[in-house]
mmCIF file of C-alpha atoms and ligand atoms in Angstrom:
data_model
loop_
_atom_site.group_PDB
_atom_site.id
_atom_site.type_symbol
_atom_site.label_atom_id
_atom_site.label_comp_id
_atom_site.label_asym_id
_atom_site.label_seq_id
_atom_site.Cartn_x
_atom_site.Cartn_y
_atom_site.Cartn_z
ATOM 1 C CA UNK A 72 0.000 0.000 0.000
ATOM 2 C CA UNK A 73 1.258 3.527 -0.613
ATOM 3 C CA UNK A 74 2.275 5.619 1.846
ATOM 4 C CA UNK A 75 -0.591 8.589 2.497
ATOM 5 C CA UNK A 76 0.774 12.054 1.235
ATOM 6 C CA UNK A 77 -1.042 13.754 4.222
ATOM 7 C CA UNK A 78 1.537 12.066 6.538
ATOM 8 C CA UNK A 79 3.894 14.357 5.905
ATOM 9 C CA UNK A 80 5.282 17.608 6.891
ATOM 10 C CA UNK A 81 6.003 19.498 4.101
ATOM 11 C CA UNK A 82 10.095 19.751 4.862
ATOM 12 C CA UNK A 83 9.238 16.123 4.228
ATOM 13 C CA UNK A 84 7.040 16.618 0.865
ATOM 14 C CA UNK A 85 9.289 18.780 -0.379
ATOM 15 C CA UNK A 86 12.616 16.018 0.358
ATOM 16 C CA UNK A 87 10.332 13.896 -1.494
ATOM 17 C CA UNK A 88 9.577 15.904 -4.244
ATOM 18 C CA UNK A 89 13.145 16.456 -5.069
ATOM 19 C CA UNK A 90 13.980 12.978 -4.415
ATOM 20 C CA UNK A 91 11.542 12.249 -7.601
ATOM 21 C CA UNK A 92 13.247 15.337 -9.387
ATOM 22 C CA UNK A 93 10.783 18.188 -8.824
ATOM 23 C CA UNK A 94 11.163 21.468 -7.408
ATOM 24 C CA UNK A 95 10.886 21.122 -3.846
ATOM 25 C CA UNK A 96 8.581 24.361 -3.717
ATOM 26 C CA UNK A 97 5.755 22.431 -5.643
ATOM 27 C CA UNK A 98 5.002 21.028 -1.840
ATOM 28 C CA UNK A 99 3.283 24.654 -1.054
ATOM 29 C CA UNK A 100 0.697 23.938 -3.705
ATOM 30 C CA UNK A 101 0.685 20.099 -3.225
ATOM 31 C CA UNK A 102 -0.128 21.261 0.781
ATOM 32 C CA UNK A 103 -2.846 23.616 -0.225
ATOM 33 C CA UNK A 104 -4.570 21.116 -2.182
ATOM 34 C CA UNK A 105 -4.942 17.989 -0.076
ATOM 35 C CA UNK A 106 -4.755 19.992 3.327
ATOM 36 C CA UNK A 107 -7.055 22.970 2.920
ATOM 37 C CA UNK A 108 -8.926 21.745 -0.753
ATOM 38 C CA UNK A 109 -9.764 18.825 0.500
ATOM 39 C CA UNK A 110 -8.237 16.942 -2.675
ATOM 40 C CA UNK A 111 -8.160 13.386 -2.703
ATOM 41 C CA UNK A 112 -7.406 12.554 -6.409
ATOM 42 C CA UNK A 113 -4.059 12.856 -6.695
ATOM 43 C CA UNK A 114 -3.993 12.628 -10.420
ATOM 44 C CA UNK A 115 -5.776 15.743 -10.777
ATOM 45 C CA UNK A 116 -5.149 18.380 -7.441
ATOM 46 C CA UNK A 117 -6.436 21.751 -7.966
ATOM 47 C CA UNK A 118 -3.401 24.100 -8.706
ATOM 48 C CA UNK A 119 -0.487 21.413 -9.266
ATOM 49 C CA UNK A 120 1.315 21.100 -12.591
ATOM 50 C CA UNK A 121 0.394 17.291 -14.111
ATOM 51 C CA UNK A 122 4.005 16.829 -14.407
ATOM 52 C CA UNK A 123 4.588 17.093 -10.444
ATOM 53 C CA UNK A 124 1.336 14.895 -9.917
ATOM 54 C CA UNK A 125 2.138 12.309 -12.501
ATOM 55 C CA UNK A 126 5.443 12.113 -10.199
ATOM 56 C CA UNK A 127 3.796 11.563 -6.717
ATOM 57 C CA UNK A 128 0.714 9.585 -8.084
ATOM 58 C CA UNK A 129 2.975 6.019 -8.698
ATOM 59 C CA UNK A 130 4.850 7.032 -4.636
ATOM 60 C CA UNK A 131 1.531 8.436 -2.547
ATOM 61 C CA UNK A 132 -1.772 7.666 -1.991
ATOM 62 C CA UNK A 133 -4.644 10.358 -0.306
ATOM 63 C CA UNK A 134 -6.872 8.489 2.194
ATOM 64 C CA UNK A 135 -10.157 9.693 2.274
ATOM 65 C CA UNK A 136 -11.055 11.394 5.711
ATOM 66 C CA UNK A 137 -14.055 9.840 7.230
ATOM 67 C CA UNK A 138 -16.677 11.832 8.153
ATOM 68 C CA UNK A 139 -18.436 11.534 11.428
ATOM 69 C CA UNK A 140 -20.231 8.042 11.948
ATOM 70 C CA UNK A 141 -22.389 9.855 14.616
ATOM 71 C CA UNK A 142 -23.120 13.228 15.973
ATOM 72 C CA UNK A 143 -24.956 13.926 19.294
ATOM 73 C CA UNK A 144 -25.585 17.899 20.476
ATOM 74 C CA UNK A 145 -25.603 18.213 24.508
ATOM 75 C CA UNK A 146 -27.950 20.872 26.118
ATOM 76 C CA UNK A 147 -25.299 23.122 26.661
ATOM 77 C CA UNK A 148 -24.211 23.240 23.136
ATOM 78 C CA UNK A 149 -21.166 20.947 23.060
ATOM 79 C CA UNK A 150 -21.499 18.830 20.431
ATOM 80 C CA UNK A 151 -19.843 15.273 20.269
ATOM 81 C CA UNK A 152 -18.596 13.062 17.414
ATOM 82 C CA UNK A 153 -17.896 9.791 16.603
ATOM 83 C CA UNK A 154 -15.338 8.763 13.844
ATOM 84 C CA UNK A 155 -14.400 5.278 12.897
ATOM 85 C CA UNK A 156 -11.089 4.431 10.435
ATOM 86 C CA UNK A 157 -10.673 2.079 7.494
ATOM 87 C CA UNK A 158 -10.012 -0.227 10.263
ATOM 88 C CA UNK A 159 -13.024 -0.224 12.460
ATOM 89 C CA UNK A 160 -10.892 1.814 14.523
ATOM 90 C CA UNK A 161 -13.069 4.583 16.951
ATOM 91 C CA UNK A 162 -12.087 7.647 17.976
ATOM 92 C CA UNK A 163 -14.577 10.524 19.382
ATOM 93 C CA UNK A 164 -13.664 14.176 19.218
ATOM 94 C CA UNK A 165 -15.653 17.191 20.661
ATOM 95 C CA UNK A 166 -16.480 20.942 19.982
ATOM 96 C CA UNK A 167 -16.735 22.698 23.315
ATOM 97 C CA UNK A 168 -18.687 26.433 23.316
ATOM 98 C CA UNK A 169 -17.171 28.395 25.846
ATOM 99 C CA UNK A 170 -18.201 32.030 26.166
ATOM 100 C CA UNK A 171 -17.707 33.384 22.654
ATOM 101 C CA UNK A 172 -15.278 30.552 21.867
ATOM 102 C CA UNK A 173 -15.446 27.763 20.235
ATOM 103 C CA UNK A 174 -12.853 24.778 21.421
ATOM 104 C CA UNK A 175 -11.894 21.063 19.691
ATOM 105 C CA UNK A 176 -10.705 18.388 22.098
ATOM 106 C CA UNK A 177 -9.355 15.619 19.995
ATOM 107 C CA UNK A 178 -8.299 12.212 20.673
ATOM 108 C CA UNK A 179 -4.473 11.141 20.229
ATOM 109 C CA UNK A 180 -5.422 7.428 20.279
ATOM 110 C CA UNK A 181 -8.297 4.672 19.779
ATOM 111 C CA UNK A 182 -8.753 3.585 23.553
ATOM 112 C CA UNK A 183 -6.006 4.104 26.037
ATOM 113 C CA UNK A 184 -3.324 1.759 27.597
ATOM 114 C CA UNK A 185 -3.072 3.977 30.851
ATOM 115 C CA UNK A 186 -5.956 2.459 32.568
ATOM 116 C CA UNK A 187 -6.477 5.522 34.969
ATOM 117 C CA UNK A 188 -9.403 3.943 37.008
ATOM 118 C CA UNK A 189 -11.915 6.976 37.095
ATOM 119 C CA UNK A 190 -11.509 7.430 32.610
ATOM 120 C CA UNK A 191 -14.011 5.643 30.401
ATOM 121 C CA UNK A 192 -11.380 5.371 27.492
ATOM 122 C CA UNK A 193 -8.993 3.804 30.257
ATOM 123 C CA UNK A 194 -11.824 1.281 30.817
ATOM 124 C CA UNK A 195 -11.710 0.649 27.127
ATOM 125 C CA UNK A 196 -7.949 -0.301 27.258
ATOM 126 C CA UNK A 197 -6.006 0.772 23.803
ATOM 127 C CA UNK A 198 -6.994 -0.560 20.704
ATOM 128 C CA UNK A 199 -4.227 1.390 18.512
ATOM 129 C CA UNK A 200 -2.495 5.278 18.195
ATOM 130 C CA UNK A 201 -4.354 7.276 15.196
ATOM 131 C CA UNK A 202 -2.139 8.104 12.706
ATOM 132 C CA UNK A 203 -1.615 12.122 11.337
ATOM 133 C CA UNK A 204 -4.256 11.987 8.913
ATOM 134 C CA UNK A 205 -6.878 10.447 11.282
ATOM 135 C CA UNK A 206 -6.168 12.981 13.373
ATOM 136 C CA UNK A 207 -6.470 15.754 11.040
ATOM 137 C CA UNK A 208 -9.793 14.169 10.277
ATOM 138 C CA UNK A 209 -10.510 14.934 13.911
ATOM 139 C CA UNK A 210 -9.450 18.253 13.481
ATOM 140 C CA UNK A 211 -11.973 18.745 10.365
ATOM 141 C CA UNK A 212 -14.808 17.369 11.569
ATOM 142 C CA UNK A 213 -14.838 19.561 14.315
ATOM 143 C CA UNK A 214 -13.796 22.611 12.475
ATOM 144 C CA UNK A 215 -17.360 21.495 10.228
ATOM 145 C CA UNK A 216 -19.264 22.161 13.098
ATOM 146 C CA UNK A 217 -17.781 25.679 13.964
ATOM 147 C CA UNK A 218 -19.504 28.006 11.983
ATOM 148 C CA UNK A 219 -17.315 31.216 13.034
ATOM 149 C CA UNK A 220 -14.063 29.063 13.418
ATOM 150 C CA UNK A 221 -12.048 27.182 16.452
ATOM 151 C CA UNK A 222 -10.299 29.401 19.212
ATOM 152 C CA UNK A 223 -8.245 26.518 20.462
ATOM 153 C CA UNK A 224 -7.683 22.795 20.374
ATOM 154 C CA UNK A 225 -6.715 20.713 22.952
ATOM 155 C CA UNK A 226 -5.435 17.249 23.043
ATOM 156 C CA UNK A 227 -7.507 15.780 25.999
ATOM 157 C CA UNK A 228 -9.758 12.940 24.206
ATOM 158 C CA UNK A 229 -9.087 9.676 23.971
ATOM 159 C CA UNK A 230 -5.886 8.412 24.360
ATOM 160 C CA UNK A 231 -2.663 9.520 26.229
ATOM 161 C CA UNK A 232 -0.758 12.288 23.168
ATOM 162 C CA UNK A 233 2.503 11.554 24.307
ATOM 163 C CA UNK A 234 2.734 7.548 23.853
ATOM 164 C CA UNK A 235 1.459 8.872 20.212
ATOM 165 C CA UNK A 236 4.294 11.622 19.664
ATOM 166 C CA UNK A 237 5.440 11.217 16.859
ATOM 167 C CA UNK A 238 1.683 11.182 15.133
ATOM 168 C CA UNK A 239 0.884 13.995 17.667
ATOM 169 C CA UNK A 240 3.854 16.105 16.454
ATOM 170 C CA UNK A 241 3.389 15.525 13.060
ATOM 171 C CA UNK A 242 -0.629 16.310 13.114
ATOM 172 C CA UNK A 243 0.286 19.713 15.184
ATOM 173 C CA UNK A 244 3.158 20.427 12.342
ATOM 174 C CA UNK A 245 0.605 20.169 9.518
ATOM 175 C CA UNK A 246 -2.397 21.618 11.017
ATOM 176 C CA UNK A 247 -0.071 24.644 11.972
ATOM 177 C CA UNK A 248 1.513 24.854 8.630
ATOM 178 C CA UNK A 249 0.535 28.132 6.947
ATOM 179 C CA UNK A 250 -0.207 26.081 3.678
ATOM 180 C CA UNK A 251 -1.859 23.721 6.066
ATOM 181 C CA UNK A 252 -4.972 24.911 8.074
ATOM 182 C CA UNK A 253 -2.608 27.550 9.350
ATOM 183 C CA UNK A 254 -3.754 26.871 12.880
ATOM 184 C CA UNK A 255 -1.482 28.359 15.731
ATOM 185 C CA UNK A 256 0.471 26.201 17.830
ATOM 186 C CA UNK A 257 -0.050 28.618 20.503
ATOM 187 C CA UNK A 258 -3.620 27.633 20.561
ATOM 188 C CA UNK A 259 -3.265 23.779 20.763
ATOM 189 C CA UNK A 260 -2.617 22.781 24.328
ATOM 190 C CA UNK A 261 -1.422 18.595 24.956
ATOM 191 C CA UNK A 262 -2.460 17.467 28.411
ATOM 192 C CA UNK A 263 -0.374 14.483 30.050
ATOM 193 C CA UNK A 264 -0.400 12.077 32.684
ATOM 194 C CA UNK A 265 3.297 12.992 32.882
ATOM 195 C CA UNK A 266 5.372 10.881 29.868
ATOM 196 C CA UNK A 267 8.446 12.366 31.759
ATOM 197 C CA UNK A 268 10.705 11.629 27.872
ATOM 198 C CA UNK A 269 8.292 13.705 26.048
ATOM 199 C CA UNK A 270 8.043 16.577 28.332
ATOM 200 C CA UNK A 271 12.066 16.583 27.823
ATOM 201 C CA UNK A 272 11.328 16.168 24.146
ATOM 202 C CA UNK A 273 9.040 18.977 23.713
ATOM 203 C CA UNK A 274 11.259 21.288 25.831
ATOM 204 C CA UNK A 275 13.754 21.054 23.514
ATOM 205 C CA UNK A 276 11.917 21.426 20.460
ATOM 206 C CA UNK A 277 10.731 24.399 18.839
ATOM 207 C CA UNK A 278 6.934 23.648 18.957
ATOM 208 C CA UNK A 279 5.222 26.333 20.588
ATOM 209 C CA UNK A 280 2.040 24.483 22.199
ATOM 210 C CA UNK A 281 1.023 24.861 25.647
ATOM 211 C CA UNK A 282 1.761 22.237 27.941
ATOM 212 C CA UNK A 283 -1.107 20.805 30.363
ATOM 213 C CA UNK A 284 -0.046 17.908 33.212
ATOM 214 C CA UNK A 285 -3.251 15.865 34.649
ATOM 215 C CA UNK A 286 -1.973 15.887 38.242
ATOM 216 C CA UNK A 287 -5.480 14.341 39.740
ATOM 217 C CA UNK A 288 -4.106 13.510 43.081
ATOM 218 C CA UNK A 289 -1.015 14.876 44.842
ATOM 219 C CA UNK A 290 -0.367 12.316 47.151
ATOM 220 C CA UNK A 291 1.901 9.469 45.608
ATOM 221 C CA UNK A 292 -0.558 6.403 46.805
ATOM 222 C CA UNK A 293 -3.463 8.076 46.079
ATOM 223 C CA UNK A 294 -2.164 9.145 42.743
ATOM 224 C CA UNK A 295 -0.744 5.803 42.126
ATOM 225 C CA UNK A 296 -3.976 3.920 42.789
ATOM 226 C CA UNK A 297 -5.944 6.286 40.387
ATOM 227 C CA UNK A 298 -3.621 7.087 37.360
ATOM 228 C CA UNK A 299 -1.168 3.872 37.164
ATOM 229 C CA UNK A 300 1.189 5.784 35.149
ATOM 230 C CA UNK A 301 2.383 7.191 38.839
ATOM 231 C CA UNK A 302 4.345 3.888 38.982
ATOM 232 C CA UNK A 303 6.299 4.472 35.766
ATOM 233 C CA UNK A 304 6.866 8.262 36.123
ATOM 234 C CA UNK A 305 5.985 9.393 40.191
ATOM 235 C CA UNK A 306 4.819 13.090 39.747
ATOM 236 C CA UNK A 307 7.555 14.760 41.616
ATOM 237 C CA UNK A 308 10.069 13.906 39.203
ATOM 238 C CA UNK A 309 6.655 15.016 36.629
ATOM 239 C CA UNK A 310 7.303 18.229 38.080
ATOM 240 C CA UNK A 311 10.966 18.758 38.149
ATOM 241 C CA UNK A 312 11.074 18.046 34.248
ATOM 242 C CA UNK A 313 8.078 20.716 34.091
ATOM 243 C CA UNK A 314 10.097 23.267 35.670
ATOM 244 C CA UNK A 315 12.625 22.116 33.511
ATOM 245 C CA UNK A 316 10.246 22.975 30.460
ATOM 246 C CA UNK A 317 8.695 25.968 32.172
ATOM 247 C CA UNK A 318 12.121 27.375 32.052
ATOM 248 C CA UNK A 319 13.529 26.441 28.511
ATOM 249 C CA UNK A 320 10.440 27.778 26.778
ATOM 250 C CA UNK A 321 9.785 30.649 29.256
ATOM 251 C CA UNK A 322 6.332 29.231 29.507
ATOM 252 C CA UNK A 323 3.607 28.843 31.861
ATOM 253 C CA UNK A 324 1.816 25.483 32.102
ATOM 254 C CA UNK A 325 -1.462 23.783 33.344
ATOM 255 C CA UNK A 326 -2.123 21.551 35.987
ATOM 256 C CA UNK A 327 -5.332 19.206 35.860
ATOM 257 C CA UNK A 328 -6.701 18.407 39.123
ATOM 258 C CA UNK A 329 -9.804 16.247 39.227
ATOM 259 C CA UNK A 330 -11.954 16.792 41.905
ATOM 260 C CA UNK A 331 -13.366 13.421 43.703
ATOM 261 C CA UNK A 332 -16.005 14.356 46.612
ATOM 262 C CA UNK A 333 -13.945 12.529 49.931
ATOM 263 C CA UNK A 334 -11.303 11.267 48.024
ATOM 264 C CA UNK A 335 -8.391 14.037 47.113
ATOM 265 C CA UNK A 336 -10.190 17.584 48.254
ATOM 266 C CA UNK A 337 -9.618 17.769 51.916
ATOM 267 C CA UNK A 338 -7.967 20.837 53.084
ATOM 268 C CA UNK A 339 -4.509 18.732 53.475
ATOM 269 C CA UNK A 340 -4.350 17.593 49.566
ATOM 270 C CA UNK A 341 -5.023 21.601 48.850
ATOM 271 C CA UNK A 342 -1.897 21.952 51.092
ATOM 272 C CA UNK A 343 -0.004 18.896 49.312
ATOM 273 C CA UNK A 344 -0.917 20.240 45.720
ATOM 274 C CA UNK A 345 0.055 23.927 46.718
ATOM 275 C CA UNK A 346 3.323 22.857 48.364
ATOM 276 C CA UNK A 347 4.333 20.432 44.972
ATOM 277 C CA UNK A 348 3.947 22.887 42.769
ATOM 278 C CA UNK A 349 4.347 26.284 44.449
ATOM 279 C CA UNK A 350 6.655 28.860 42.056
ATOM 280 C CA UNK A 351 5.939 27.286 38.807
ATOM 281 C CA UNK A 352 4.425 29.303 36.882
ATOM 282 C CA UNK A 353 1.191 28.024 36.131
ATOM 283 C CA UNK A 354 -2.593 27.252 36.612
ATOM 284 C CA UNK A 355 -4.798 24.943 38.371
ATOM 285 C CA UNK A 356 -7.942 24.318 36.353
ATOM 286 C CA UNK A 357 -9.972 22.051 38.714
ATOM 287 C CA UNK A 358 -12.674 19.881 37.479
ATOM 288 C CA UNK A 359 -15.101 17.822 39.572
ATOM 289 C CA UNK A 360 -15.587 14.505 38.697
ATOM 290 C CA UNK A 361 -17.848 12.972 36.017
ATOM 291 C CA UNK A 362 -18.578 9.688 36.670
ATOM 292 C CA UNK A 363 -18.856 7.632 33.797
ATOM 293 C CA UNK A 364 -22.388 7.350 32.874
ATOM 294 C CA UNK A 365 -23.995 8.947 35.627
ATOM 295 C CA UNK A 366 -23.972 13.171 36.162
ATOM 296 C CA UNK A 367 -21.431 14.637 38.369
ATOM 297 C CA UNK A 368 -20.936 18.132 39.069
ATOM 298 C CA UNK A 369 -19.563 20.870 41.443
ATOM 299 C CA UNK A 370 -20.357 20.236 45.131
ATOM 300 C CA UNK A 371 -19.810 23.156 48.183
ATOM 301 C CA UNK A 372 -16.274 21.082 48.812
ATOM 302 C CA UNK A 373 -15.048 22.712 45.059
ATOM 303 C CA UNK A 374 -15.508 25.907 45.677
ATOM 304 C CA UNK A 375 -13.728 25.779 49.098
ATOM 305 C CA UNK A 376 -10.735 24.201 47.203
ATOM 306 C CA UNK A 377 -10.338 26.525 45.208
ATOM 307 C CA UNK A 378 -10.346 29.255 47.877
ATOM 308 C CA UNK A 379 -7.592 27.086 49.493
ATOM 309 C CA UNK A 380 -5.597 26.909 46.713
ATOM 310 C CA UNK A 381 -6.109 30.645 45.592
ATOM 311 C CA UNK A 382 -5.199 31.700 49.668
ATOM 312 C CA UNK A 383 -2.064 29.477 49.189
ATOM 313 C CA UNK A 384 -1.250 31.910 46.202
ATOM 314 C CA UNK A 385 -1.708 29.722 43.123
ATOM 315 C CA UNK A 386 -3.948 30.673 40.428
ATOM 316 C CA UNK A 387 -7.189 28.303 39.546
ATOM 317 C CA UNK A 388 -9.800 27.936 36.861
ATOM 318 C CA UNK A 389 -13.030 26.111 37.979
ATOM 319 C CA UNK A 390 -13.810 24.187 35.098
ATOM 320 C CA UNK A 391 -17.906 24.344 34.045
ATOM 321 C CA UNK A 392 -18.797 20.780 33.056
ATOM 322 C CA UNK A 393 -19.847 20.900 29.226
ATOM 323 C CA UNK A 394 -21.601 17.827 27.530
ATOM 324 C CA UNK A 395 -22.554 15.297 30.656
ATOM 325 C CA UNK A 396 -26.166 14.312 29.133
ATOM 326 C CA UNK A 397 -24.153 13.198 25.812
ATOM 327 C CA UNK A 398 -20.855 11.375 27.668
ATOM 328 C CA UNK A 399 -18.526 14.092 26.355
ATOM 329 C CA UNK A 400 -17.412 15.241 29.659
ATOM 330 C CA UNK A 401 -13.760 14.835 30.892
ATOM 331 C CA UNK A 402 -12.948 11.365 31.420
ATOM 332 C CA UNK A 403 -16.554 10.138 29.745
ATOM 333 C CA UNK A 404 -15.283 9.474 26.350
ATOM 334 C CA UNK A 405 -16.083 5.636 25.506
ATOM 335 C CA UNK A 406 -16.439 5.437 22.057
ATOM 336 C CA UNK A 407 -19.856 5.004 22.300
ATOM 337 C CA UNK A 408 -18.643 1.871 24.035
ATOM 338 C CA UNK A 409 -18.133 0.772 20.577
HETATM 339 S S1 SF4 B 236 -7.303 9.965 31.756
HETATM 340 FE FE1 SF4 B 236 -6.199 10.181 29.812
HETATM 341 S S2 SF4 B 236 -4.333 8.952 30.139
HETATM 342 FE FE2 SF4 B 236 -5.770 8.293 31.734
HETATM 343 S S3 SF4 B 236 -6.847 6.507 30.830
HETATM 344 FE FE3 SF4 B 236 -8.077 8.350 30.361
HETATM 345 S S4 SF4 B 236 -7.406 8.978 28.329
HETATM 346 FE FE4 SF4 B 236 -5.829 7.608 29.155
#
């Protein structure tokens, strides 16, 4: 099978281009065509001389990009979809209306291997990583539904971005590409359990996304007992390598802290969490817990936390719960269980 042309960046195109003995600045065209034009023919793409496509028609193929299997449209507005690959691969990605803003939240992978115990796609265990294009497809479907546009995109479906990277990297390259969809890196934010590698990684790169860390507990057995991944990378050394990326990129980054009534949000885990991560600069956004199938919601407890944390002189964000009656919620997304 050939290799799909919307897998690469265009440095790559273009190496290929001139590997088949074309100008390497035909990739700009080649770009707009199957990125923004939609083009899946590549024996005739919009704008492309037929010599350069009679070169990369024997060497590429263009996948189609499936559109949405199923759509479902919570009270609130966020609006939920459900894509499935060539494979019978799932993946669900949402559009989230906040304020005047519209905001994607795609999935990295179908499923997740990181079993956190309170996450529906952990439940679901990992059926594979999506490649570029099928997250691009994500990115599209999503971008259908946004009349005036996306404000941001966030990686915080299915899936944990950072055991995807090198798909992840390569999607954010060609969505950000200004022959691409153009779309500012400075608006995509990943959010990880802590891949410790990748947050070195992305430090030293020259990407320019915003870095998000799900912290959900601060205290190690706690932690350990709800997101596994504690075992393989504890989240003290989490947070040295994020000061460690805080301070190569002179950036600020979020921490996720899940809210579970009884569990992690008595006055001494506000203390815990405020002494961890004290001087980084950053943000907690706090977000009460959704059980799977079943509403959750902000209790009194929240609110206090958040004073806690605030009086302990961090800054917070109390996340508003957007799609619970349609299972597109934080931690809710199951694939439809499919
Ligand atoms: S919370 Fe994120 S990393 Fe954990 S199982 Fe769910 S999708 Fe995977």
């Amino acid at each position: 099978m050939k290799p799909d042309i919307r897998e690469l960046t265009r440095p790559e195109l273009e190496a290929e281009l001139a590997r088949l003995g074309e100008k390497p600045s035909h990739a700009a065209a080649v770009y707009l065509a199957v990125h923004r034009r939609k083009g899946e023919d590549l024996s005739s793409l919009p704008g492309v001389p037929a010599r350069v496509l009679a070169a990369l028609s024997p060497a590429f193929s263009v996948s189609p990009l499936p559109p949405p299997e199923k759509l479902r449209v919570s009270r609130d507005g966020t609006r939920k979809m459900l894509l499935r690959f060539s494979d019978g691969a799932p993946a669900e990605c949402v559009v989230l209306p906040a304020k005047d803003r519209l905001v994607a939240c795609l999935s990295s992978q179908s499923g997740c291997a990181c079993g956190c115990t309170f996450c529906a796609t952990g439940a679901l265990g990992l059926r594979r990583s999506l490649t570029a294009p099928e997250i691009i497809a994500q990115f599209e479907a999503c971008l259908k539904q946004a009349d005036g546009g996306l404000s941001s995109l966030v990686f915080m479906g299915m899936g944990e971005p950072f055991l995807n990277w090198d798909n992840v990297e390569r999607a954010i390259r060609i969505l950000s590409d200004s022959r691409g969809r153009h779309f500012p890196q400075a608006k995509m934010t990943l959010s990880t359990v802590g891949i410790i590698p990748v947050i070195e990684k992305l430090a030293a790169s020259d990407l320019k996304v915003r870095l998000a860390v799900s912290v959900v507990a601060a205290e190690q057995e706690q932690r350990a007992r709800l997101v596994p991944m504690e075992r393989t990378y504890p989240l003290r050394k989490v947070i040295e390598a994020v000061k460690s990326y805080c301070a190569a990129k002179d950036a600020h980054v979020m921490f996720e802290y899940i809210l579970f009534p009884g569990v992690n949000d008595r006055p001494s885990d506000a203390a815990l969490l405020a002494g961890l991560i004290g001087g980084i600069p950053c943000r907690v956004n706090l977000i009460p817990y959704n059980p799977p199938g079943a509403p959750g919601g902000e209790t009194p407890r929240v609110k206090e936390f958040q004073r806690e944390l605030i009086a302990a002189g961090l800054r917070t964000y109390l996340r508003p719960e957007k799609g619970g009656d349609i299972a597109a919620a934080c931690g809710q997304l199951a694939a439809e269980r499919s």
